[in-house]
Amino acid sequence: MAKQKSVYVCTACGGQTLKWQGQCPHCQMWNTLTETVAEKPASRFSPVSGKSQVQNLSEIEALEEPRYVTGISELDRVLGGGLVRGGVVLLGGDPGIGKSTLLLQALSNLSMHRQVMYVSGEESAQQVALRAKRLASNVQTIPLFAEIQLETILATLGEHKPEVAVIDSIQTIYSEALQSAPGSVAQVRECAAQLTRLAKSSGTTVILVGHVTKEGALAGPRVLEHMVDTVLYFEGDMHSSFRLIRAFKNRYGAVNELGVFAMSEKGLREVRNPSALFLSHHDRQVSGSCIMVTQEGTRPLLVEIQALVDEARAPHPKRLSVGLEQNRLAMLLAVLHRHAGIPCFDQDVFVNAVGGVKITEPGADLAILLAVVSSLKNKPLLEKTVVIGEVGLAGEVRPVQRGQERLKEAEKLGFKRAIIPLSNKPKLSIGDIDVIPVGRISEAVTRMYV
Ligand code: TYD
Ligand code: MG
């Protein structure tokens, strides 16, 4: 038998090299190359649907596909109104965050009027059954298939033709055609490709569960994200019971929609009114705390930003952020110094978004800066104040999207003052909230206490 050759495959981009290197030559990531057995190229790309022909878009009947509603409205919301026939959804998240629980609950609702199947590669049938018992509803009616071999799974799905199938998880499945271990880049890519093909040709909706690496990316190549129609991420602080589910990519709906759940002893429970979830309710105002309104998809969410500024003991002061972008923090501190004359170069700065929520939009800039200033001066902001706004490199406060809705939400939750970008100033007053429009960062700093 010929000696097996190995190649080095990048776990981030799927690129290959013949020799090991510290840096992937394709995507320039460090320490991502792992050794795998070289696969023999096989011609496995037989066309799916016979011969295709060129057609005019206008001649093709664009039927609006009916959605399979999962009955969990927070999940339906992130999916853009439910699952789509023949769609492929990838659900990523840390281990133990509740992916299997959520999907069991969703399948249990779907199984009332649809054919479903749960393929478990991670847990044995007994373990799934044990969990199902805890989730009091009618999970007992879900057909379960404990298997990790792709060919057997494809055959079973082809035979039973379920309308919705869950594969838990893609990293445990392996194909006979490849020699590399389950979870390797080649296997994950091949299995996902085959399952996607099955979904498109048979109309089965496939939900793939994917693991997330320490850095928060889906383990396995990015190609997985390109292959599927929808990518959902489960996030949240493991120490609190709240879980967020976010659409990262969605061919059938809006992205950045947010679903909110709480983990209880009876599985995941929906949180219908999450806007005040991420506030830590202090009995009086404390310094270094500033409340902002972020807009996630169609829903505004109030989040407390906390900052701690402390004299640095080391030559290089620390800049740490949890739930917010670290590089952006360094940039904001430079803007604060240059345009508001408040230096932090001899201070360690830590910022945190309360409740394990991740804020990716720049609308948090102004709140971060005011929290930093408040901590530095050890003086709390005035009571019941919310802060919204992006800060530019020239020290200007830039407008945010849907400013009105954010203000309305803050007003509804009893806030009395709002520091907002000048261009977001509402034409009519909103309730009895006192709106303070600011154009520059220096103005915002002077208006935080008066
Ligand atoms: P699980 O769905 O197994 O996570 P994943 O599939 O993402 O790895 O969730 C497991 C966690 O959820 C575990 O820590 C226990 C907790 N849990 C509850 O708190 N209540 C419940 O009813 C269930 C089923 C799980
Ligand atoms: Mg699981």
Coordinates of C-alpha atoms and ligand atoms in Angstrom, one line a residue:
M1 CA 0.0 0.0 0.0
A2 CA 1.3 3.4 -0.9
K3 CA 2.4 5.6 2.0
Q4 CA -0.2 8.0 3.1
K5 CA 0.6 11.6 2.5
S6 CA -0.3 14.3 5.0
V7 CA -1.2 17.9 4.3
Y8 CA -1.7 20.8 6.6
V9 CA -5.1 22.4 6.5
C10 CA -6.0 25.8 7.9
T11 CA -8.9 25.5 10.4
A12 CA -10.0 29.0 9.6
C13 CA -10.1 29.2 5.9
G14 CA -9.6 25.6 4.8
G15 CA -6.5 26.4 2.7
Q16 CA -3.8 23.8 2.4
T17 CA 0.0 23.7 2.5
L18 CA 2.4 20.8 2.1
K19 CA 4.6 21.9 5.0
W20 CA 3.8 23.1 8.5
Q21 CA 4.0 26.8 9.0
G22 CA 3.2 29.1 11.8
Q23 CA 1.1 31.3 9.7
C24 CA -1.5 30.3 7.1
P25 CA -0.3 31.6 3.7
H26 CA -3.9 31.9 2.5
C27 CA -5.6 33.9 5.3
Q28 CA -2.6 35.0 7.3
M29 CA -4.0 33.6 10.6
W30 CA -1.5 32.2 13.1
N31 CA -1.4 28.7 14.5
T32 CA -4.3 27.4 12.5
L33 CA -2.6 24.8 10.4
T34 CA -3.3 21.2 11.5
E35 CA -2.0 18.0 10.0
T36 CA -4.5 15.8 8.2
V37 CA -4.3 12.9 5.8
A38 CA -4.3 14.0 2.2
E39 CA -7.6 13.0 0.5
K40 CA -7.7 11.5 -2.9
P41 CA -9.6 13.7 -5.2
A42 CA -12.8 11.9 -6.3
S43 CA -15.3 13.0 -8.8
R44 CA -18.2 13.4 -6.4
F45 CA -19.9 16.3 -8.0
S46 CA -22.6 14.7 -10.0
P47 CA -25.3 17.1 -10.9
V48 CA -28.2 17.3 -8.5
S49 CA -31.2 17.8 -10.8
G50 CA -30.6 16.3 -14.1
K51 CA -29.8 18.8 -16.9
S52 CA -30.2 22.5 -16.1
Q53 CA -31.0 25.1 -18.7
V54 CA -30.8 28.8 -19.0
Q55 CA -34.0 30.6 -18.2
N56 CA -35.1 34.2 -17.8
L57 CA -35.7 35.2 -14.3
S58 CA -39.1 36.5 -15.2
E59 CA -40.2 33.2 -16.5
I60 CA -39.4 31.4 -13.3
E61 CA -42.3 31.2 -10.9
A62 CA -41.1 32.7 -7.7
L63 CA -43.4 31.0 -5.2
E64 CA -43.3 32.4 -1.7
E65 CA -42.4 29.3 0.3
P66 CA -44.6 28.7 3.3
R67 CA -42.6 28.9 6.5
Y68 CA -42.5 26.1 9.1
V69 CA -43.2 28.0 12.3
T70 CA -41.4 26.5 15.2
G71 CA -43.8 27.9 17.8
I72 CA -41.0 29.5 19.7
S73 CA -41.6 33.0 18.7
E74 CA -38.1 34.3 19.6
L75 CA -36.6 31.7 17.4
D76 CA -39.0 32.4 14.6
R77 CA -38.1 36.0 14.8
V78 CA -34.4 35.4 14.3
L79 CA -35.2 33.0 11.5
G80 CA -37.2 35.7 9.8
G81 CA -40.6 34.2 10.3
G82 CA -39.8 30.4 10.6
L83 CA -37.9 27.7 8.8
V84 CA -37.9 27.6 5.1
R85 CA -38.4 24.4 3.1
G86 CA -35.1 23.0 1.9
G87 CA -33.2 25.6 3.9
V88 CA -30.0 24.9 5.8
V89 CA -29.6 26.5 9.2
L90 CA -26.3 26.5 11.2
L91 CA -26.7 27.0 14.9
G92 CA -23.4 27.8 16.6
G93 CA -22.6 28.3 20.2
D94 CA -20.4 27.4 23.2
P95 CA -20.8 23.9 24.6
G96 CA -23.6 23.7 27.2
I97 CA -25.3 26.9 26.2
G98 CA -28.5 25.2 25.2
K99 CA -28.3 24.4 21.5
S100 CA -29.6 20.8 21.9
T101 CA -32.3 21.9 24.4
L102 CA -33.6 24.6 22.1
L103 CA -33.7 22.4 19.1
L104 CA -35.5 19.6 21.0
Q105 CA -38.1 22.1 22.1
A106 CA -38.5 23.4 18.6
L107 CA -38.8 19.9 17.1
S108 CA -41.3 19.0 19.7
N109 CA -43.5 21.9 18.6
L110 CA -43.0 21.1 14.9
S111 CA -43.6 17.4 15.3
M112 CA -47.3 18.1 16.0
H113 CA -48.0 18.7 12.3
R114 CA -44.8 17.9 10.5
Q115 CA -42.4 15.0 10.0
V116 CA -39.2 15.6 11.9
M117 CA -36.1 13.8 12.9
Y118 CA -33.4 14.4 15.4
V119 CA -30.0 12.9 14.6
S120 CA -27.8 12.8 17.6
G121 CA -24.1 12.2 17.2
E122 CA -23.1 13.6 20.5
E123 CA -25.3 12.0 23.0
S124 CA -26.7 8.4 23.1
A125 CA -30.4 7.8 22.7
Q126 CA -30.8 7.3 26.5
Q127 CA -29.2 10.6 27.2
V128 CA -31.4 12.5 24.8
A129 CA -34.5 10.7 26.2
L130 CA -33.4 11.6 29.8
R131 CA -33.3 15.3 28.8
A132 CA -36.5 15.0 26.8
K133 CA -38.2 13.9 30.0
R134 CA -37.2 17.1 31.7
L135 CA -38.7 19.2 29.0
A136 CA -42.2 18.3 30.0
S137 CA -43.8 19.0 26.6
N138 CA -44.5 16.3 24.0
V139 CA -40.8 15.6 23.1
Q140 CA -41.6 11.9 23.3
T141 CA -43.0 12.0 19.8
I142 CA -39.7 13.0 18.1
P143 CA -38.1 10.2 16.0
L144 CA -34.5 9.9 17.2
F145 CA -31.5 8.5 15.3
A146 CA -28.2 8.1 17.1
E147 CA -25.6 7.8 14.4
I148 CA -22.4 9.5 13.3
Q149 CA -21.8 8.1 9.9
L150 CA -22.8 10.4 7.1
E151 CA -23.8 7.8 4.6
T152 CA -26.1 6.0 7.0
I153 CA -27.6 9.4 8.0
L154 CA -28.2 10.3 4.3
A155 CA -29.8 7.0 3.6
T156 CA -32.1 7.2 6.6
L157 CA -33.1 10.8 5.8
G158 CA -33.8 9.7 2.2
E159 CA -35.9 6.9 3.4
H160 CA -38.0 8.7 6.1
K161 CA -38.1 12.0 4.2
P162 CA -38.6 14.2 7.3
E163 CA -39.6 17.8 6.6
V164 CA -37.2 19.1 9.3
A165 CA -34.0 17.3 10.4
V166 CA -31.6 18.3 13.1
I167 CA -28.0 17.2 13.0
D168 CA -26.4 17.5 16.4
S169 CA -23.5 18.2 15.8
I170 CA -21.8 18.6 12.4
Q171 CA -18.4 18.1 14.1
T172 CA -19.2 14.5 15.3
I173 CA -20.3 13.3 11.8
Y174 CA -17.9 11.6 9.5
S175 CA -17.9 10.4 6.0
E176 CA -16.5 7.0 4.9
A177 CA -15.2 8.6 1.8
L178 CA -12.6 10.5 3.7
Q179 CA -9.9 9.2 6.0
S180 CA -9.4 12.2 8.3
A181 CA -10.9 12.2 11.8
P182 CA -14.4 13.5 12.6
G183 CA -14.3 17.3 13.3
S184 CA -11.4 17.9 10.9
V185 CA -11.8 20.6 8.3
A186 CA -12.1 18.1 5.5
Q187 CA -14.8 16.1 7.2
V188 CA -16.9 19.0 8.4
R189 CA -16.8 20.6 5.0
E190 CA -17.7 17.4 3.2
C191 CA -20.5 16.4 5.6
A192 CA -22.0 19.9 5.4
A193 CA -21.8 19.9 1.7
Q194 CA -23.5 16.5 1.4
L195 CA -26.3 17.5 3.8
T196 CA -26.8 20.8 2.0
R197 CA -27.1 18.9 -1.2
L198 CA -29.7 16.6 0.4
A199 CA -31.7 19.6 1.7
K200 CA -31.8 21.3 -1.7
S201 CA -32.7 18.2 -3.7
S202 CA -35.2 16.6 -1.3
G203 CA -36.7 19.8 0.3
T204 CA -35.8 18.7 3.9
T205 CA -35.0 21.6 6.1
V206 CA -31.7 20.8 7.8
I207 CA -30.5 22.4 11.0
L208 CA -26.8 21.8 11.7
V209 CA -25.4 22.3 15.2
G210 CA -21.9 23.7 15.2
H211 CA -19.3 24.2 17.9
V212 CA -17.6 27.4 18.5
T213 CA -13.9 27.8 19.2
K214 CA -12.5 29.8 22.1
E215 CA -12.2 32.8 19.8
G216 CA -15.9 32.6 19.1
A217 CA -15.7 31.5 15.5
L218 CA -17.4 28.3 14.3
A219 CA -14.9 25.5 14.5
G220 CA -14.2 24.2 11.1
P221 CA -13.6 26.4 8.1
R222 CA -15.4 29.6 7.3
V223 CA -16.7 27.8 4.2
L224 CA -19.4 26.3 6.4
E225 CA -20.9 29.8 6.8
H226 CA -20.9 30.3 3.0
M227 CA -22.5 27.0 2.4
V228 CA -25.6 27.3 4.5
D229 CA -28.6 29.7 4.2
T230 CA -28.8 30.9 7.7
V231 CA -26.2 31.2 10.5
L232 CA -27.4 31.7 14.0
Y233 CA -25.2 32.2 17.0
F234 CA -26.1 31.4 20.6
E235 CA -24.4 33.7 23.1
G236 CA -24.7 34.7 26.7
D237 CA -23.0 34.7 30.0
M238 CA -22.7 31.1 31.3
H239 CA -23.1 32.4 34.8
S240 CA -26.5 34.0 34.2
S241 CA -29.5 32.2 32.9
F242 CA -30.1 34.6 29.9
R243 CA -29.3 33.4 26.4
L244 CA -29.3 35.4 23.2
I245 CA -29.6 34.0 19.8
R246 CA -28.5 36.2 16.9
A247 CA -28.7 35.9 13.1
F248 CA -25.3 36.4 11.6
K249 CA -26.3 35.6 8.1
N250 CA -29.8 35.0 6.8
R251 CA -30.8 34.5 3.2
Y252 CA -34.5 34.5 4.2
G253 CA -34.7 37.4 6.7
A254 CA -33.0 40.3 8.4
V255 CA -29.7 39.9 10.1
N256 CA -28.9 41.2 13.6
E257 CA -32.3 40.1 14.8
L258 CA -32.1 39.0 18.4
G259 CA -34.0 36.4 20.3
V260 CA -33.9 36.3 24.0
F261 CA -34.3 33.3 26.3
A262 CA -33.9 32.3 29.9
M263 CA -32.7 28.9 30.8
S264 CA -35.0 27.3 33.4
E265 CA -35.2 23.8 34.8
K266 CA -37.8 23.1 32.2
G267 CA -35.6 24.1 29.3
L268 CA -35.4 27.5 27.5
R269 CA -38.2 30.0 28.2
E270 CA -38.8 33.0 25.9
V271 CA -38.3 36.5 27.2
R272 CA -40.8 38.7 25.5
N273 CA -39.8 42.0 27.0
P274 CA -36.0 42.0 27.3
S275 CA -35.3 45.7 27.1
A276 CA -34.5 46.1 30.8
L277 CA -32.6 42.8 31.1
F278 CA -29.1 44.1 30.9
L279 CA -29.3 46.8 33.6
S280 CA -27.9 46.1 37.0
H281 CA -30.2 47.8 39.3
H282 CA -28.1 49.9 41.7
D283 CA -30.0 51.5 44.6
R284 CA -28.2 54.8 43.8
Q285 CA -26.1 56.1 41.0
V286 CA -22.5 54.8 40.9
S287 CA -19.5 56.2 39.1
G288 CA -18.3 54.4 36.0
S289 CA -21.8 53.3 34.9
C290 CA -23.6 54.6 31.9
I291 CA -26.7 53.3 30.3
M292 CA -27.1 53.1 26.5
V293 CA -29.9 52.0 24.2
T294 CA -28.7 49.6 21.5
Q295 CA -30.8 48.5 18.6
E296 CA -30.7 44.9 17.7
G297 CA -32.7 44.2 14.5
T298 CA -36.1 45.6 15.2
R299 CA -35.9 45.8 18.9
P300 CA -34.2 48.4 21.2
L301 CA -32.4 47.0 24.2
L302 CA -31.1 49.0 27.2
V303 CA -27.6 47.9 28.3
E304 CA -25.5 49.2 31.1
I305 CA -21.9 50.0 30.2
Q306 CA -19.4 49.9 33.1
A307 CA -16.0 51.3 33.1
L308 CA -13.2 51.2 35.6
V309 CA -10.3 53.6 35.3
D310 CA -7.4 53.0 37.6
E311 CA -3.8 54.3 37.9
A312 CA -1.5 52.1 35.8
R313 CA 1.4 50.5 37.6
A314 CA 3.1 49.0 34.5
P315 CA 4.7 51.0 31.7
H316 CA 2.0 49.8 29.3
P317 CA -1.5 50.6 30.7
K318 CA -4.1 47.9 30.2
R319 CA -7.1 48.4 27.9
L320 CA -9.6 45.6 28.4
S321 CA -13.1 45.2 27.2
V322 CA -15.8 42.6 27.7
G323 CA -18.6 42.5 25.2
L324 CA -17.3 45.5 23.4
E325 CA -14.6 45.9 20.8
Q326 CA -11.1 46.3 22.2
N327 CA -9.5 48.2 19.4
R328 CA -12.3 50.6 19.3
L329 CA -11.7 51.3 23.0
A330 CA -8.1 52.4 22.3
M331 CA -9.3 54.6 19.5
L332 CA -12.0 56.2 21.7
L333 CA -9.5 56.9 24.5
A334 CA -7.4 58.7 21.9
V335 CA -10.4 60.8 20.8
L336 CA -11.2 61.6 24.4
H337 CA -7.7 62.9 25.0
R338 CA -7.4 64.9 21.7
H339 CA -10.8 66.4 21.5
A340 CA -12.0 66.6 25.1
G341 CA -8.6 67.1 26.8
I342 CA -9.0 64.2 29.1
P343 CA -5.9 62.0 29.1
C344 CA -5.9 58.3 30.1
F345 CA -2.4 57.3 29.0
D346 CA -1.3 56.6 32.6
Q347 CA -4.5 54.8 33.5
D348 CA -5.6 51.2 33.1
V349 CA -9.1 51.2 31.5
F350 CA -11.5 48.3 31.7
V351 CA -15.0 48.4 30.2
N352 CA -17.8 45.8 30.3
A353 CA -21.3 45.4 28.9
V354 CA -23.4 44.1 31.7
G355 CA -25.1 40.7 31.3
G356 CA -22.8 39.0 28.8
V357 CA -24.4 40.8 25.9
K358 CA -22.1 41.6 22.9
I359 CA -22.4 45.0 21.4
T360 CA -21.1 45.3 17.9
E361 CA -22.6 48.6 16.8
P362 CA -20.6 51.9 17.1
G363 CA -23.7 53.5 18.8
A364 CA -22.1 52.5 22.1
D365 CA -19.1 54.9 21.7
L366 CA -20.5 57.8 23.6
A367 CA -21.7 55.7 26.5
I368 CA -18.3 54.0 26.8
L369 CA -16.6 57.4 26.9
L370 CA -18.9 58.9 29.4
A371 CA -18.6 55.8 31.6
V372 CA -14.8 56.2 31.4
V373 CA -15.0 59.9 32.3
S374 CA -17.3 59.2 35.2
S375 CA -15.0 56.5 36.6
L376 CA -11.9 58.7 36.1
K377 CA -13.6 61.6 38.0
N378 CA -15.3 59.3 40.4
K379 CA -18.5 61.1 39.9
P380 CA -21.7 59.3 38.8
L381 CA -23.8 60.6 35.9
L382 CA -27.1 62.2 36.7
E383 CA -29.8 59.8 37.6
K384 CA -32.0 58.2 34.9
T385 CA -29.8 59.2 32.0
V386 CA -29.4 57.3 28.8
V387 CA -26.6 57.9 26.3
I388 CA -26.6 57.1 22.6
G389 CA -24.1 58.1 19.8
E390 CA -21.2 57.1 17.7
V391 CA -18.0 59.1 18.1
G392 CA -15.8 59.9 15.1
L393 CA -12.1 60.4 14.9
A394 CA -12.6 64.2 14.6
G395 CA -14.4 64.3 17.9
E396 CA -17.8 64.6 16.4
V397 CA -20.9 62.7 17.7
R398 CA -22.4 60.9 14.8
P399 CA -26.1 59.9 14.5
V400 CA -27.3 56.3 15.1
Q401 CA -30.0 54.4 13.2
R402 CA -33.6 54.4 14.6
G403 CA -32.8 57.1 17.2
Q404 CA -36.5 57.8 17.8
E405 CA -37.3 54.2 18.7
R406 CA -34.4 54.0 21.1
L407 CA -35.6 57.2 22.8
K408 CA -39.2 55.8 23.1
E409 CA -38.0 52.7 24.7
A410 CA -35.9 54.6 27.2
E411 CA -38.9 56.8 28.0
K412 CA -41.1 53.8 28.4
L413 CA -38.6 52.4 31.0
G414 CA -38.7 55.6 33.0
F415 CA -35.6 57.4 31.9
K416 CA -35.7 61.2 32.3
R417 CA -32.6 62.4 30.3
A418 CA -31.1 61.4 27.1
I419 CA -27.7 62.6 25.7
I420 CA -28.0 62.0 21.9
P421 CA -26.3 63.0 18.7
L422 CA -27.4 66.4 17.3
S423 CA -28.7 64.9 14.1
N424 CA -30.9 62.4 16.0
K425 CA -32.8 65.3 17.7
P426 CA -36.5 64.5 17.5
K427 CA -38.8 67.1 16.0
L428 CA -41.5 66.5 18.6
S429 CA -40.8 65.8 22.2
I430 CA -41.1 62.2 23.3
G431 CA -43.0 61.9 26.5
D432 CA -41.3 63.8 29.3
I433 CA -37.8 62.7 28.5
D434 CA -35.4 65.6 28.5
V435 CA -33.4 65.4 25.3
I436 CA -29.9 66.8 25.2
P437 CA -28.5 66.9 21.7
V438 CA -24.7 67.2 21.4
G439 CA -22.5 67.7 18.4
R440 CA -19.1 67.1 19.8
I441 CA -17.5 64.8 22.4
S442 CA -16.4 67.9 24.5
E443 CA -20.0 69.1 24.7
A444 CA -21.2 65.6 25.8
V445 CA -18.6 65.7 28.6
T446 CA -19.8 69.0 29.9
R447 CA -23.4 68.0 29.7
M448 CA -23.1 64.8 31.6
Y449 CA -23.5 66.4 35.0
V450 CA -25.8 69.4 34.2
Ligands
TYD1 P1 -27.4 21.7 26.0 O1 -28.7 22.0 25.2 O2 -27.0 20.3 26.3 O3 -26.2 22.5 25.4 P2 -25.5 22.3 24.1 O4 -26.2 21.4 23.2 O5 -25.4 23.7 23.5 O6 -24.1 21.9 24.4 O7 -27.7 22.5 27.4 C1 -27.1 22.0 28.5 C2 -27.2 23.0 29.7 O8 -28.5 23.5 29.9 C3 -26.7 22.3 30.9 O9 -25.7 23.1 31.5 C4 -28.0 22.2 31.7 C5 -28.9 23.2 31.2 N1 -30.3 22.9 31.3 C6 -31.1 23.5 32.1 O10 -30.7 24.3 32.9 N2 -32.5 23.2 32.1 C7 -33.0 22.2 31.3 O11 -34.2 22.0 31.3 C8 -32.1 21.6 30.4 C9 -32.6 20.6 29.4 C10 -30.8 21.9 30.4
MG2 MG -25.6 19.5 22.6

